[in-house]
Coordinates of C-alpha atoms in Angstrom, one line a residue:
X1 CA 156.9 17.5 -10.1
X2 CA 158.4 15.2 -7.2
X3 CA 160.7 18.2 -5.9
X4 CA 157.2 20.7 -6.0
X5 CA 155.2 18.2 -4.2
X6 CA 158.0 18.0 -1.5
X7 CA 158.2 21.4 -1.3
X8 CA 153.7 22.0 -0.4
X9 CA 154.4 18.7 1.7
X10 CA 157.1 20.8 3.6
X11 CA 154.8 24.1 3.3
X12 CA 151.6 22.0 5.1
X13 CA 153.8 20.7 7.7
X14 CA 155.1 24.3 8.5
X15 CA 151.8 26.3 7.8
X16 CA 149.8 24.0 10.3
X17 CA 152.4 23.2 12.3
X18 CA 152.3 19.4 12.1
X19 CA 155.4 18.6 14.3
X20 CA 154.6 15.2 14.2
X21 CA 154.5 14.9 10.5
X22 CA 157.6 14.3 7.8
X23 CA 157.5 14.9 4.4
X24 CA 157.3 11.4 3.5
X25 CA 154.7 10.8 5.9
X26 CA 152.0 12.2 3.5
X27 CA 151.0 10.8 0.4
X28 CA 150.9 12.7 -2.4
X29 CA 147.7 11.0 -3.9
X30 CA 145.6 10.9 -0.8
X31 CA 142.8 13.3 0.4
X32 CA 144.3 15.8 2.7
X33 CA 140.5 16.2 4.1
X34 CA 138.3 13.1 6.0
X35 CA 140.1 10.1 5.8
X36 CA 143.2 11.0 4.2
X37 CA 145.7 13.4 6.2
X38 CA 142.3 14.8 8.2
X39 CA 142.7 18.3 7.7
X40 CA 139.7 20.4 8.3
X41 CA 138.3 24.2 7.2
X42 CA 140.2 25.8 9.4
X43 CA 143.8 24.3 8.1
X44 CA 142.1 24.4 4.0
X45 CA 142.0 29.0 5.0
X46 CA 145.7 28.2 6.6
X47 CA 146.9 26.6 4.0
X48 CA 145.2 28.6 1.4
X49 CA 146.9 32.1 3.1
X50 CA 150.2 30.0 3.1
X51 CA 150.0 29.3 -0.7
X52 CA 149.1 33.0 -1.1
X53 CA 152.4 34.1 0.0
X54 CA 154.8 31.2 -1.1
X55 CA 153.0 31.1 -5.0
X56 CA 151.4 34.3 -5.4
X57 CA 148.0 32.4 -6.0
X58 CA 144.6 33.7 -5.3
X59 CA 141.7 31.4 -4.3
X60 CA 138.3 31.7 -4.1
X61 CA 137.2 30.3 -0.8
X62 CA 134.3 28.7 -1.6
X63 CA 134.8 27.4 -4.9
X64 CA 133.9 24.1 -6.4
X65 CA 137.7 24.8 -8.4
X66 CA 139.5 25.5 -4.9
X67 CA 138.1 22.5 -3.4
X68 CA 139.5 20.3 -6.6
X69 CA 143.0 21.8 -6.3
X70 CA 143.1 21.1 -2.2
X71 CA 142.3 17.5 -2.7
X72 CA 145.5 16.5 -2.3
X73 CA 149.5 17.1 -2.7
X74 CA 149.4 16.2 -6.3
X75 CA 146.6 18.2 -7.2
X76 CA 148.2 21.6 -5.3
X77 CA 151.3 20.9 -7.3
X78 CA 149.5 21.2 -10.6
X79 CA 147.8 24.0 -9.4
X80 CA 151.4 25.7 -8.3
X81 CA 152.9 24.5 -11.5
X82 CA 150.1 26.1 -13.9
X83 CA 150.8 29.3 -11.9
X84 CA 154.3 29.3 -13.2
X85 CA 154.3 28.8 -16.4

């Protein structure tokens, strides 16, 4: 699961070009909304398209379930790696 949570780490850094940011600059367990990495709606459709392509995974935009999986890097891996199998 550590290799799949690099890999969305690497994925938000590119899909919302966040230059300043490195992999291990984001925690897996914290929020990536508010206080934690300080995303915002904007990035969360961004992101969203980005998993689209990468995964194959379809989200409802305004779903209590989508806002679960984007509450941080840990919970988008589970997400990815229920997709897969």
């Amino acid at each position: 699961m550590q290799a799949l949570e690099q890999e969305i780490k690497e994925l938000i850094i590119d899909a919302l070009e966040l230059e300043d940011l490195t992999p291990a600059d984001i925690d897996s367990a914290a929020p990536l909304f508010g206080d934690g990495l300080g995303l915002d709606s904007i990035d969360a459709l961004e992101l969203g398209v980005s998993l689209q392509k990468r995964y194959g995974i379809k989200l409802s935009a305004n779903s209590e379930e989508t806002r679960r999986h984007f509450a941080s890097v840990q919970a988008l891996a589970a997400l990815v790696a229920s997709h897969r199998s």
